[in-house]
PDB file of C-alpha atoms in Angstrom:
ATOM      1  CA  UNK A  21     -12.874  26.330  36.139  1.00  0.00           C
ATOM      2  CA  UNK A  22     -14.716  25.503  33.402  1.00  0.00           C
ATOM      3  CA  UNK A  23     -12.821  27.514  30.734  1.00  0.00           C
ATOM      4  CA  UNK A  24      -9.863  25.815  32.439  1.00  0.00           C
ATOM      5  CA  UNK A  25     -11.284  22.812  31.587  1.00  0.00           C
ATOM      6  CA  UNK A  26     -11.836  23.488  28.408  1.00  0.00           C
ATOM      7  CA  UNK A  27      -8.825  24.752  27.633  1.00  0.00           C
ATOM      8  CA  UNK A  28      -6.823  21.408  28.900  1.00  0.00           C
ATOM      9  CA  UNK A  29      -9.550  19.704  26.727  1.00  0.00           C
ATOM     10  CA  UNK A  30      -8.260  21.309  23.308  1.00  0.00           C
ATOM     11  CA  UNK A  31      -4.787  21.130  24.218  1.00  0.00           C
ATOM     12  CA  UNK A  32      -5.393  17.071  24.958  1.00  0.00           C
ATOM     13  CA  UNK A  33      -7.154  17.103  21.963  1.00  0.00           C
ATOM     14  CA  UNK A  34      -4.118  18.501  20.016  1.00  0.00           C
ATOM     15  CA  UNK A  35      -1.814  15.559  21.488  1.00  0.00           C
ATOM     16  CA  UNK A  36      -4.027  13.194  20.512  1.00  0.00           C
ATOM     17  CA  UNK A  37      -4.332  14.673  16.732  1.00  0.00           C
ATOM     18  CA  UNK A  38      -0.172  13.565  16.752  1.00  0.00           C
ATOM     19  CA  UNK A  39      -0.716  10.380  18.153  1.00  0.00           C
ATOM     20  CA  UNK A  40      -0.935   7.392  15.421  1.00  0.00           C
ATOM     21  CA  UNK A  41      -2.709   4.330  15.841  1.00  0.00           C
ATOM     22  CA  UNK A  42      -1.461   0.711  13.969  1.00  0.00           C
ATOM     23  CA  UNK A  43      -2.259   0.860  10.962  1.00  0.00           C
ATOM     24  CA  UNK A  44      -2.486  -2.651   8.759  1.00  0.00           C
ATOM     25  CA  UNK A  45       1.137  -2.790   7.043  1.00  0.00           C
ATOM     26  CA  UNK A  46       1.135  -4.054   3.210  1.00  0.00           C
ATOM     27  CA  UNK A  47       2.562  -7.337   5.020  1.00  0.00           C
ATOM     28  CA  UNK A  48      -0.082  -8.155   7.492  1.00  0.00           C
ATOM     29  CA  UNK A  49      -2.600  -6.963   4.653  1.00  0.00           C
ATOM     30  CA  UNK A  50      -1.134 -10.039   2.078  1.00  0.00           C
ATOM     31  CA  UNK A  51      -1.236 -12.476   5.629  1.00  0.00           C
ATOM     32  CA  UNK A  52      -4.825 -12.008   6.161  1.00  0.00           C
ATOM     33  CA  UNK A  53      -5.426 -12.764   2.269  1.00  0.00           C
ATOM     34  CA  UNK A  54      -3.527 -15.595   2.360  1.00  0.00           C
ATOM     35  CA  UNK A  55      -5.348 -16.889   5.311  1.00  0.00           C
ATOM     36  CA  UNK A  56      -8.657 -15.990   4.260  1.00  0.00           C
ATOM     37  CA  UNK A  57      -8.748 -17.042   0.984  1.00  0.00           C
ATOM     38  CA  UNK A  58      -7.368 -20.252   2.035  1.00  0.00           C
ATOM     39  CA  UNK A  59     -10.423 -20.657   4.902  1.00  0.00           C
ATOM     40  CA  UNK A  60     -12.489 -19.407   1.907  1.00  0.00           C
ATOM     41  CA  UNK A  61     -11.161 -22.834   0.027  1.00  0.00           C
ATOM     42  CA  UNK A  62     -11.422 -24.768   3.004  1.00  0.00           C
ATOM     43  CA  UNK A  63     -14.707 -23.961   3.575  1.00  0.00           C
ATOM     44  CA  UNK A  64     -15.911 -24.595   0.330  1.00  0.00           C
ATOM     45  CA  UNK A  65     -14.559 -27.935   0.285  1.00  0.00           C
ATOM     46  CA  UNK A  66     -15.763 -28.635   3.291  1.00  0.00           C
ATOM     47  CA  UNK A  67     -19.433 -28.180   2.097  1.00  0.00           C
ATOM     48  CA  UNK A  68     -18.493 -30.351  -0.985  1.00  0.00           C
ATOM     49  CA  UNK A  69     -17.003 -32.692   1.575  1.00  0.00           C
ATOM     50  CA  UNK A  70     -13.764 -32.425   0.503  1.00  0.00           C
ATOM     51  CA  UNK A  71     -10.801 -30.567   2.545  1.00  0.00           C
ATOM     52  CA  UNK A  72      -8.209 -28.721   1.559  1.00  0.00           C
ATOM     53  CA  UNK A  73      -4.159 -30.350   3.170  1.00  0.00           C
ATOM     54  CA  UNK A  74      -0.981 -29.657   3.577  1.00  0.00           C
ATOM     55  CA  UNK A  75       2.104 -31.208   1.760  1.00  0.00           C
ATOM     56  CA  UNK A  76       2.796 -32.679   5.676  1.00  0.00           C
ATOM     57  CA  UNK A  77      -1.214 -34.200   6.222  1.00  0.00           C
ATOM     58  CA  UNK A  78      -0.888 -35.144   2.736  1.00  0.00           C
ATOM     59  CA  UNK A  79       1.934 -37.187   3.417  1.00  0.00           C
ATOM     60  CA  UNK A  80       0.313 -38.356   6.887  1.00  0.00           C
ATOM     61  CA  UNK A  81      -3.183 -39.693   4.450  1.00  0.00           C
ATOM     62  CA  UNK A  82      -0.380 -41.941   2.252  1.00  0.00           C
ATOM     63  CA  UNK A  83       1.675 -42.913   5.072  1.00  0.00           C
ATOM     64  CA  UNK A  84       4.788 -41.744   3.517  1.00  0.00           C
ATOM     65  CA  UNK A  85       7.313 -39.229   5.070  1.00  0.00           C
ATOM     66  CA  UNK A  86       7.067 -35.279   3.841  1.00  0.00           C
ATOM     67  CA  UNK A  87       9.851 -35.642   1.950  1.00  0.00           C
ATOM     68  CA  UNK A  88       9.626 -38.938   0.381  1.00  0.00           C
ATOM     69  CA  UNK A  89       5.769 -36.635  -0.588  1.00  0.00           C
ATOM     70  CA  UNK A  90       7.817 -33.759  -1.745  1.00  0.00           C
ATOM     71  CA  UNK A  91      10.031 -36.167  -4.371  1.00  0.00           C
ATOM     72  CA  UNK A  92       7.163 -37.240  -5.758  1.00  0.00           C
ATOM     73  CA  UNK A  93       5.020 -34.426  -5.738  1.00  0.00           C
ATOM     74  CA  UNK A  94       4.945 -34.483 -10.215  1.00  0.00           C
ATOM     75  CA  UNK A  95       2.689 -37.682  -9.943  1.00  0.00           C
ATOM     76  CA  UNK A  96       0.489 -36.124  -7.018  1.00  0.00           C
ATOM     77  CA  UNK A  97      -2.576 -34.220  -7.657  1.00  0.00           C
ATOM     78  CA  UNK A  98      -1.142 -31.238  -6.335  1.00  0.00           C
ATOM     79  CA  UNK A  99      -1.620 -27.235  -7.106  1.00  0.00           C
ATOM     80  CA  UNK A 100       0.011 -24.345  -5.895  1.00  0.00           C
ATOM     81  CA  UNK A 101      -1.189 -21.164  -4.196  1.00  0.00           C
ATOM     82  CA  UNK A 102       0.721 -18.303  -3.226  1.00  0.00           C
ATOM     83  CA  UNK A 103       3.959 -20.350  -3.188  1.00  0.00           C
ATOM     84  CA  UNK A 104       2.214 -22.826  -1.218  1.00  0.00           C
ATOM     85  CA  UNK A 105       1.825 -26.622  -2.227  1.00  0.00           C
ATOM     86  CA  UNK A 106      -1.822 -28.374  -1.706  1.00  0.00           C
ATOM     87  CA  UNK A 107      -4.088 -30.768  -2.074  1.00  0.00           C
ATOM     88  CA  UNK A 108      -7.339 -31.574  -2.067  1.00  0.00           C
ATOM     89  CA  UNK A 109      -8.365 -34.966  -0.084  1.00  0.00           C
ATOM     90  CA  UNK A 110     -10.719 -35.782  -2.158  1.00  0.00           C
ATOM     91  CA  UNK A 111      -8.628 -35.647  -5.427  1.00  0.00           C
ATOM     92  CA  UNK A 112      -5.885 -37.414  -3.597  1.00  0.00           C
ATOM     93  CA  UNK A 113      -8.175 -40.184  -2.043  1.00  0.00           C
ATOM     94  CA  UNK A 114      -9.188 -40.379  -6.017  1.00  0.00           C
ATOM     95  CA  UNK A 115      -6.022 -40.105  -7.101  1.00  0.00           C
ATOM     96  CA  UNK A 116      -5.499 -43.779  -4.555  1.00  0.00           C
ATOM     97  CA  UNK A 117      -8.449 -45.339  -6.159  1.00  0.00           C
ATOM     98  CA  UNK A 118      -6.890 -44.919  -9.475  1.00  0.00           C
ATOM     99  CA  UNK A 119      -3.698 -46.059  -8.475  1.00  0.00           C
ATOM    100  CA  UNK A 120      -5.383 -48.771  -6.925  1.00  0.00           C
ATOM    101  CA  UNK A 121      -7.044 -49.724 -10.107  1.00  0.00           C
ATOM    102  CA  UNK A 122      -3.684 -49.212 -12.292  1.00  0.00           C
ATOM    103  CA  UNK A 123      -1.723 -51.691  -9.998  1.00  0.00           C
ATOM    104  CA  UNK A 124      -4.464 -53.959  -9.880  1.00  0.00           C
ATOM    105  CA  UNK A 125      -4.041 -54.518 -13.769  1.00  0.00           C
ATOM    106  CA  UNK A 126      -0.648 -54.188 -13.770  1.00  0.00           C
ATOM    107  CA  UNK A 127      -0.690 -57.053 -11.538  1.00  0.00           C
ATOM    108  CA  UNK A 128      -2.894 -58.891 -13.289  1.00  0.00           C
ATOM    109  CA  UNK A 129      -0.870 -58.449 -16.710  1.00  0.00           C
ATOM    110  CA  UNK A 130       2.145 -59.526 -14.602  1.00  0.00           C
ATOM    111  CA  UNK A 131       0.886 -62.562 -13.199  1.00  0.00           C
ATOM    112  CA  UNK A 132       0.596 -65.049 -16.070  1.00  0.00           C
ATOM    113  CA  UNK A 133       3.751 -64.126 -17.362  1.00  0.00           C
ATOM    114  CA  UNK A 134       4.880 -65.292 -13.830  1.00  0.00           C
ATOM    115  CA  UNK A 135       3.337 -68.311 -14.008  1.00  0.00           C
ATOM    116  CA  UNK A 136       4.554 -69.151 -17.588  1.00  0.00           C
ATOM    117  CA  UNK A 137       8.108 -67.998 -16.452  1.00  0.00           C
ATOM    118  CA  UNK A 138       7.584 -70.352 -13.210  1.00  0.00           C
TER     119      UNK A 138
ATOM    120  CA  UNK B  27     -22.294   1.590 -10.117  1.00  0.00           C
ATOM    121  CA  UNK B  28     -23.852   0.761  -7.006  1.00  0.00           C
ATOM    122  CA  UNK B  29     -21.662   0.114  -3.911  1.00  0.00           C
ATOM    123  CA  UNK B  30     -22.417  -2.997  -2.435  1.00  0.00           C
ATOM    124  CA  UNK B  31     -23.153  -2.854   1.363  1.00  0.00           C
ATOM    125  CA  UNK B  32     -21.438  -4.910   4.090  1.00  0.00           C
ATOM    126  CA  UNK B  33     -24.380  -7.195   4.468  1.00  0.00           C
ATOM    127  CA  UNK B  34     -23.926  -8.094   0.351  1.00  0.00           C
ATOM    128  CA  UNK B  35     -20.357  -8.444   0.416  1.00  0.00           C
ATOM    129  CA  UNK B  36     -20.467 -11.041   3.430  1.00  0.00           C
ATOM    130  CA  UNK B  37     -22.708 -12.867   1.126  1.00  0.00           C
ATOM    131  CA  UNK B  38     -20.546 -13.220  -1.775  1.00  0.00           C
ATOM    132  CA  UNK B  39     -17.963 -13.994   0.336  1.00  0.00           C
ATOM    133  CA  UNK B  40     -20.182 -17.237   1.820  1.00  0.00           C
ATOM    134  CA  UNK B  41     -20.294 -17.981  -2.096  1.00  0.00           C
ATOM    135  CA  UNK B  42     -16.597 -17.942  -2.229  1.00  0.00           C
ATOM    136  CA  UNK B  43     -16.264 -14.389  -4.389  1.00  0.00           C
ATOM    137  CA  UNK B  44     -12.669 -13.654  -3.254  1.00  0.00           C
ATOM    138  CA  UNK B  45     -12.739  -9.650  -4.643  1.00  0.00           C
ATOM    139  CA  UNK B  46     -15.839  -9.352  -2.260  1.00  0.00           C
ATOM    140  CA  UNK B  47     -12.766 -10.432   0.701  1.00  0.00           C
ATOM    141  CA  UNK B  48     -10.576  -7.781  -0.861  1.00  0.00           C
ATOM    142  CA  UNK B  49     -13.413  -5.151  -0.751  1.00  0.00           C
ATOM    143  CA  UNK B  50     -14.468  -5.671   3.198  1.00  0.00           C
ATOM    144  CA  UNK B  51     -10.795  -6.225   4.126  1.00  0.00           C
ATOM    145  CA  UNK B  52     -10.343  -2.488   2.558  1.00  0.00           C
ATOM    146  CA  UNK B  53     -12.965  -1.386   3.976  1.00  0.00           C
ATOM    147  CA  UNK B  54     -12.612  -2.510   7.507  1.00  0.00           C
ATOM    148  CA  UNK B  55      -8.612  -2.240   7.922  1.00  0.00           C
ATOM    149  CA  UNK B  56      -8.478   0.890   9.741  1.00  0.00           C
ATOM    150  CA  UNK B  57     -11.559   0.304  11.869  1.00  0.00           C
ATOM    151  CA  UNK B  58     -10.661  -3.108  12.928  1.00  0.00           C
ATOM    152  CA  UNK B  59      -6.674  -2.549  13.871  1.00  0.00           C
ATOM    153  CA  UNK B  60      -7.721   0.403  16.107  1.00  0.00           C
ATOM    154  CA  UNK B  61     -10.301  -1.649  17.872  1.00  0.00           C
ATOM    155  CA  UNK B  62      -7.922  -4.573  18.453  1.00  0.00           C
ATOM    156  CA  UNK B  63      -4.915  -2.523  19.107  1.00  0.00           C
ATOM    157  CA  UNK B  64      -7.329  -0.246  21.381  1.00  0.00           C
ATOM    158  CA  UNK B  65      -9.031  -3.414  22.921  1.00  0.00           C
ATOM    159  CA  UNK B  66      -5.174  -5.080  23.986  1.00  0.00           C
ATOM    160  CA  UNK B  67      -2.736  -2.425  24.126  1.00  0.00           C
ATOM    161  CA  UNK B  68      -0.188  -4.624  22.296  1.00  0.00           C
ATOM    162  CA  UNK B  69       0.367  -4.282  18.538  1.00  0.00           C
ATOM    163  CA  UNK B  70       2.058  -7.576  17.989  1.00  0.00           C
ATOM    164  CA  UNK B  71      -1.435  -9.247  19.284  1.00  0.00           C
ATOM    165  CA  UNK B  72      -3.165  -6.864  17.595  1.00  0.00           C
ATOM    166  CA  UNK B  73      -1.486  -8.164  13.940  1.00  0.00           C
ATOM    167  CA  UNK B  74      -2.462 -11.698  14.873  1.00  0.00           C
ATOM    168  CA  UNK B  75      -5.851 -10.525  16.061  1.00  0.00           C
ATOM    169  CA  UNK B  76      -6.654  -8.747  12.976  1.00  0.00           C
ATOM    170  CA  UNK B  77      -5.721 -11.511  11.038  1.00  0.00           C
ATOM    171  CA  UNK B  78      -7.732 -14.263  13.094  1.00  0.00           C
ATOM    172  CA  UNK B  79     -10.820 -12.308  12.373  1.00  0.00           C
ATOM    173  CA  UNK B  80     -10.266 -11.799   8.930  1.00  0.00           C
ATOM    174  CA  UNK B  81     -10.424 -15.901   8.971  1.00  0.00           C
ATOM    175  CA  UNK B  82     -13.226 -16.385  11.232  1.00  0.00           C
ATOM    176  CA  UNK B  83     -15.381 -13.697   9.281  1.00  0.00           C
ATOM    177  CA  UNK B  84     -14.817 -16.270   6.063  1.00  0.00           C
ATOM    178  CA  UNK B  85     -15.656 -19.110   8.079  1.00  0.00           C
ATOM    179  CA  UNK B  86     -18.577 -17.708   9.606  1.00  0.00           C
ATOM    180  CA  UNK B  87     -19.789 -15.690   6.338  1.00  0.00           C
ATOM    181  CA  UNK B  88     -22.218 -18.623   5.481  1.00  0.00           C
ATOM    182  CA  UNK B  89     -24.051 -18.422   8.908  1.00  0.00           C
ATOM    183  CA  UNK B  90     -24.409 -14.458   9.010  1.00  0.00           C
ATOM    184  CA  UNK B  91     -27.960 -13.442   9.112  1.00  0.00           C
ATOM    185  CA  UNK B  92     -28.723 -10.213   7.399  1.00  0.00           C
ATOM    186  CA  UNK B  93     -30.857  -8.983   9.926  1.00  0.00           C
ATOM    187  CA  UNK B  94     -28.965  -6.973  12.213  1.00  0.00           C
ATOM    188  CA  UNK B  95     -25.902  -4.297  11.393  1.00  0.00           C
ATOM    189  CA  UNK B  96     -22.773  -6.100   9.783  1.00  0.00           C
ATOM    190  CA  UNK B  97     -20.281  -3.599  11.210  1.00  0.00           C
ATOM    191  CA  UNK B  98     -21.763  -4.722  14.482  1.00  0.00           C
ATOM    192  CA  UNK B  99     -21.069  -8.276  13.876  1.00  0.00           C
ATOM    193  CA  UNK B 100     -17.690  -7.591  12.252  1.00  0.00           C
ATOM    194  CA  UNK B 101     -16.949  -6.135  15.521  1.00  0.00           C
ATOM    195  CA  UNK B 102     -18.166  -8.419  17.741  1.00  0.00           C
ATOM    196  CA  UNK B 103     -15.816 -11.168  15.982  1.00  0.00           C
ATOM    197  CA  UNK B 104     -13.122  -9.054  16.913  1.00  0.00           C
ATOM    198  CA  UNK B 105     -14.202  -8.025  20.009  1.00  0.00           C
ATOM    199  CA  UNK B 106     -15.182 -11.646  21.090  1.00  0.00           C
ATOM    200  CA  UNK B 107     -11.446 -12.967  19.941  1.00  0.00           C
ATOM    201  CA  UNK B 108      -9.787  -9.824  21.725  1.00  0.00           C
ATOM    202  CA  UNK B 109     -11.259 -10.391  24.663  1.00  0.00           C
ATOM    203  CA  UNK B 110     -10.638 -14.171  24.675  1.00  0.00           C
ATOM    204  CA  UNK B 111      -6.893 -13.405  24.045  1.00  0.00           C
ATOM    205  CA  UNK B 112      -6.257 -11.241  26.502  1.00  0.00           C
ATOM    206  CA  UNK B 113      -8.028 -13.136  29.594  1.00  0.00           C
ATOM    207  CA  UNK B 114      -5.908 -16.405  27.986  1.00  0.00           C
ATOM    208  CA  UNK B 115      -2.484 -14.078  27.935  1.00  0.00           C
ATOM    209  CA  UNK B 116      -3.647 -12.872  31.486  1.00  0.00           C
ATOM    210  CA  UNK B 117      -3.715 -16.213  32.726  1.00  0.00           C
ATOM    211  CA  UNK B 118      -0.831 -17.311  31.013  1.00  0.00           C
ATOM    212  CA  UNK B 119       0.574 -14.406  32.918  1.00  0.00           C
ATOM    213  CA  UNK B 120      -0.554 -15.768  36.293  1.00  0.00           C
ATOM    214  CA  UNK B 121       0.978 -18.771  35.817  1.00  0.00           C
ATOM    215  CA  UNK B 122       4.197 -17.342  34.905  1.00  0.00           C
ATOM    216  CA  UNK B 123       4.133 -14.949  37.600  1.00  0.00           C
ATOM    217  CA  UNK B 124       2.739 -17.600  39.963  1.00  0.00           C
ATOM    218  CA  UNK B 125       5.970 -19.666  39.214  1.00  0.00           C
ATOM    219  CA  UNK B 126       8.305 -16.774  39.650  1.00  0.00           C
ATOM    220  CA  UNK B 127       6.173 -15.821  43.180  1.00  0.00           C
ATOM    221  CA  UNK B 128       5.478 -12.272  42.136  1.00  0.00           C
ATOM    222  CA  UNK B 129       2.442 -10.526  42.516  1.00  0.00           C
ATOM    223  CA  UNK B 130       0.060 -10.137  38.506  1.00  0.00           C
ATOM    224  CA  UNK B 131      -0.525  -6.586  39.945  1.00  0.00           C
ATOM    225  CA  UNK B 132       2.828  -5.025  39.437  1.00  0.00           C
ATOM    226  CA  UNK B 133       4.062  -6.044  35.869  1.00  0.00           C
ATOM    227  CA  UNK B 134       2.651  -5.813  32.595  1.00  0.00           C
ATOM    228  CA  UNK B 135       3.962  -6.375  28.774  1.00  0.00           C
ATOM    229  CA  UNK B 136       5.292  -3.218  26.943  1.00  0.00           C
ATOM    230  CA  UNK B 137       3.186  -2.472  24.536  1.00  0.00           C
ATOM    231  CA  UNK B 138       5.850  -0.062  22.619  1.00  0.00           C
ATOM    232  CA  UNK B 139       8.135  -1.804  20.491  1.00  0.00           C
ATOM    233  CA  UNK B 140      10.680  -0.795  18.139  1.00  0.00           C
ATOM    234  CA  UNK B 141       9.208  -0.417  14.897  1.00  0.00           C
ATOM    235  CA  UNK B 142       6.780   3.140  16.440  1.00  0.00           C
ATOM    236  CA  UNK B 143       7.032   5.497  13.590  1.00  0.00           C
ATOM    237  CA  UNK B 144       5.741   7.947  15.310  1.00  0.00           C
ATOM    238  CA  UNK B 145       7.078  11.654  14.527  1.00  0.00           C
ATOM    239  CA  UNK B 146       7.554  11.940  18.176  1.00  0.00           C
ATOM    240  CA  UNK B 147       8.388   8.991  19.759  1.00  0.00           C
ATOM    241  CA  UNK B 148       8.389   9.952  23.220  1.00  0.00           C
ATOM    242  CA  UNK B 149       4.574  11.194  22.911  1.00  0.00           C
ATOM    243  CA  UNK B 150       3.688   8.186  21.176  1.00  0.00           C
ATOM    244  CA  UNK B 151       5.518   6.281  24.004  1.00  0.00           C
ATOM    245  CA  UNK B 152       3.861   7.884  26.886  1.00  0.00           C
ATOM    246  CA  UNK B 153       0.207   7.711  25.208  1.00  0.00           C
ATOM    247  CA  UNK B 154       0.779   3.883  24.195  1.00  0.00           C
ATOM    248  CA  UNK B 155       1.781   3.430  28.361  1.00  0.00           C
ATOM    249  CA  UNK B 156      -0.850   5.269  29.633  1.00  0.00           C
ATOM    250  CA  UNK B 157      -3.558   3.358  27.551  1.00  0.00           C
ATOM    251  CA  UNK B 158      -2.157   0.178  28.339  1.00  0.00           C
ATOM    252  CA  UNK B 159      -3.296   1.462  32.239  1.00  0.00           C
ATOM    253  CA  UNK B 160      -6.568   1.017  30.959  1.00  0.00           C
ATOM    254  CA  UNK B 161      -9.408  -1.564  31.211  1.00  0.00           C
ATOM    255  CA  UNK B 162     -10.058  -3.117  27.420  1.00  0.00           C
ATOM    256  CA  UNK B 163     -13.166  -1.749  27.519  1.00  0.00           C
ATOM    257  CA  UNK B 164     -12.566   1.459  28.475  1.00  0.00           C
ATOM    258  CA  UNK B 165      -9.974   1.921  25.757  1.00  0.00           C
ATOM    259  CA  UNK B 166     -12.287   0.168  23.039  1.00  0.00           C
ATOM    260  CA  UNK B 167     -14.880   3.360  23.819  1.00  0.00           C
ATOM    261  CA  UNK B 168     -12.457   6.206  24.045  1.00  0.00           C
ATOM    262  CA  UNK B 169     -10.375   4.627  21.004  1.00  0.00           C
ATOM    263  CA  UNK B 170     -13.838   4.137  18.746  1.00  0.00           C
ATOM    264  CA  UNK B 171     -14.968   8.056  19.403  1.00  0.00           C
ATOM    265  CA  UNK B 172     -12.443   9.676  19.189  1.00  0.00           C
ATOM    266  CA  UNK B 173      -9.888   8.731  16.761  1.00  0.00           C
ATOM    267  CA  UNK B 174     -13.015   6.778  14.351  1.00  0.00           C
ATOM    268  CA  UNK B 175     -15.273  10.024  15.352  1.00  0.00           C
ATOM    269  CA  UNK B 176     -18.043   7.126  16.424  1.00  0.00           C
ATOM    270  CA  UNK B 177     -21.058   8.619  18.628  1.00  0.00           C
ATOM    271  CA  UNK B 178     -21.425   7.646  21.964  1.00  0.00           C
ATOM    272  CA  UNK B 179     -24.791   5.774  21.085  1.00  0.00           C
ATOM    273  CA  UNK B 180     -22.421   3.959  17.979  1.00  0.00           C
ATOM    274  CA  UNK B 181     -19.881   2.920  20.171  1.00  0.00           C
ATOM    275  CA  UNK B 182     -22.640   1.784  23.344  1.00  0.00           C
ATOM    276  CA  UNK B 183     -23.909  -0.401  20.271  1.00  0.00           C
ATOM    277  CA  UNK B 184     -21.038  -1.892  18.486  1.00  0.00           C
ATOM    278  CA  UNK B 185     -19.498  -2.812  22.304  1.00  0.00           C
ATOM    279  CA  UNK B 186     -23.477  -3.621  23.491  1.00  0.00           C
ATOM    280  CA  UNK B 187     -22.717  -1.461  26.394  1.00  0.00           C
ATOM    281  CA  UNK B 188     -25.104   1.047  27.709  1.00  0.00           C
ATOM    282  CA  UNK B 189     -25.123   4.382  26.504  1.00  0.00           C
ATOM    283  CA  UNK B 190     -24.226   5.767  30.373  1.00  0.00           C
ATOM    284  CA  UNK B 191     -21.546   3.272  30.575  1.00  0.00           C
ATOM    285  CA  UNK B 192     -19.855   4.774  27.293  1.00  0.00           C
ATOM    286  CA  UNK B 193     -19.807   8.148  28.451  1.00  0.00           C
ATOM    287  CA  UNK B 194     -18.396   6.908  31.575  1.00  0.00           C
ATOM    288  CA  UNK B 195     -15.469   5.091  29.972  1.00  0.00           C
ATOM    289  CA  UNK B 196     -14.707   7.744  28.016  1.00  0.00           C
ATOM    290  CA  UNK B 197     -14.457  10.318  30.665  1.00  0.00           C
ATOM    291  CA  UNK B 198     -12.056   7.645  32.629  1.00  0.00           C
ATOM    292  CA  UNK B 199      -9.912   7.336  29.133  1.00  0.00           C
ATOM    293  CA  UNK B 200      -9.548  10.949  29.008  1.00  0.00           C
ATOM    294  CA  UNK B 201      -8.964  11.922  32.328  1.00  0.00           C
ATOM    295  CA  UNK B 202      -6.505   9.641  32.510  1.00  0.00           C
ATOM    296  CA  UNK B 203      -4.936  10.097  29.558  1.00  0.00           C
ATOM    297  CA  UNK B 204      -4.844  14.447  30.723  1.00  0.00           C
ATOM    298  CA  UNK B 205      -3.033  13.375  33.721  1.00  0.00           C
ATOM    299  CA  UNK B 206      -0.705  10.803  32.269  1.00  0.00           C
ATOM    300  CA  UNK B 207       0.077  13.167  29.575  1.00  0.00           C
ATOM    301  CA  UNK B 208       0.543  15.884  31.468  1.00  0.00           C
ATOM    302  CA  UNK B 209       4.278  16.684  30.728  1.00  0.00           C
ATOM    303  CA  UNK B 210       3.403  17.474  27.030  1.00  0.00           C
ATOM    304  CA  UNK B 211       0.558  19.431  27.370  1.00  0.00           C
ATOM    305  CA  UNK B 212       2.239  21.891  29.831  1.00  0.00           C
TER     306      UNK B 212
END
């Protein structure tokens, strides 16, 4: 019995030497990267208090439409990774300010010549 | 050049060093793809498993405490998200099952698909089957000894199960496996 045993233990043994397991394919490896080093942004951001967004929540903090974001995207303070565009909230929220600023003054420029054209 | 442990590579990558992600990910590919894929019995959950805990491990990086065994906490990130997957998928299940009034008991999701590579396929097939038969747990132990050649007091402490309850799972695996693998062995 128990060389019987035995015996059916090797031979399972041998099947399971010709069985493979998953492996990680070159694909899923360059996902996880992807992901990870993008959490690995986030989270560094995150304990700067910034965050990192997507072209779509970008769009969503300005109020504009994605692609309205997209057509515009040479003034934005965007960057690339991976074929991906982003942005970091906090240099778009000071990108805002700035803009704020610029159109302040431009409006200020603008306004006397209104009134002397008026 | 000295090779940096686990515990010192999950601490650069808290300090955002992303070579010190490449490094772990290398060194944890095989190990963590046969404990998901041995944990669910379903490679396409496996992929997004692996990937998930790839993500959490950055997130979590800056809160690991060096005191303990890094594999073991690698592994209970993946064990923890397996786990939680499969009870959600089970109840997703139920529902499904629930609507179309048939019993959870009798049906559950092929875990071969198309893409097995496996020199022969029909082996492969019959293996994949008869593990999905098992209990996550059950497959986690016999998967971690025998194909990553753990010891039974390894695998009772990456799982946290007791030693006894190892060796019991793996005896179930195997005799199971001997009996549903029958046809090729005779």
């Amino acid at each position: 019995m128990g060389e019987r045993s035995k015996t059916r233990k090797t031979k399972l043994d041998a099947l399971l030497d010709r069985i493979e397991l998953p492996g990680a394919s070159p694909a899923l490896l360059q996902e996880t990267r992807t992901a990870a080093i993008e959490a690995m942004a986030n989270r560094q951001m995150d304990e700067a208090g910034d965050v990192i967004l997507t072209p779509a929540e970008a769009a969503a903090l300005l109020r504009v439409d994605e692609q309205t974001l997209r057509d515009n995207l040479a003034d934005l303070p965007a960057f690339e990774f991976a074929g991906h565009i982003r942005f970091s909230r906090r240099a778009l929220e000071e990108w805002v300010r700035q803009r704020t600023a610029d159109f302040g003054e431009q409006m200020a420029r603008q306004q006397p010549l209104k009134i002397i054209a008026g | 050049m000295n090779r940096l442990d686990d515990a010192q590579l999950i601490g650069l990558i808290a300090r955002g060093h992303e070579w010190a992600f490449e490094r772990l990910l290398r060194r944890y590919r095989q190990a963590l793809m046969r404990l998901l894929y041995a944990l669910t019995a379903d490679r396409a959950m496996t992929e997004d498993l692996f990937q998930e805990t790839f993500v959490t491990l950055v997130e979590k990086a800056s809160s690991y405490q060096p005191t303990g065994s890094a594999r073991h906490w690698v592994f209970t990130i993946a064990r923890h998200k397996a786990l939680n997957a499969l009870s959600e998928s089970h109840r997703r299940r139920a529902r499904l099952l629930a609507f179309a009034g048939a019993s959870p008991g009798h049906v559950r999701t092929d875990p071969v698909d198309s893409s097995t590579r496996a020199a022969n396929a029909e082996l492969q097939a019959a293996f994949e089957a008869a593990m999905a038969d098992l209990p996550p747990l059950v497959r986690a132990c016999f998967v971690l000894q025998r194909f990553d050649r753990l010891s039974h007091a390894q695998v009772a402490r990456l799982l946290e199960l007791p030693l006894g309850t190892v060796k019991t799972h793996i005896r179930r695996a195997r005799d199971h496996l001997r009996r549903q693998l029958r046809p090729f062995i005779d």
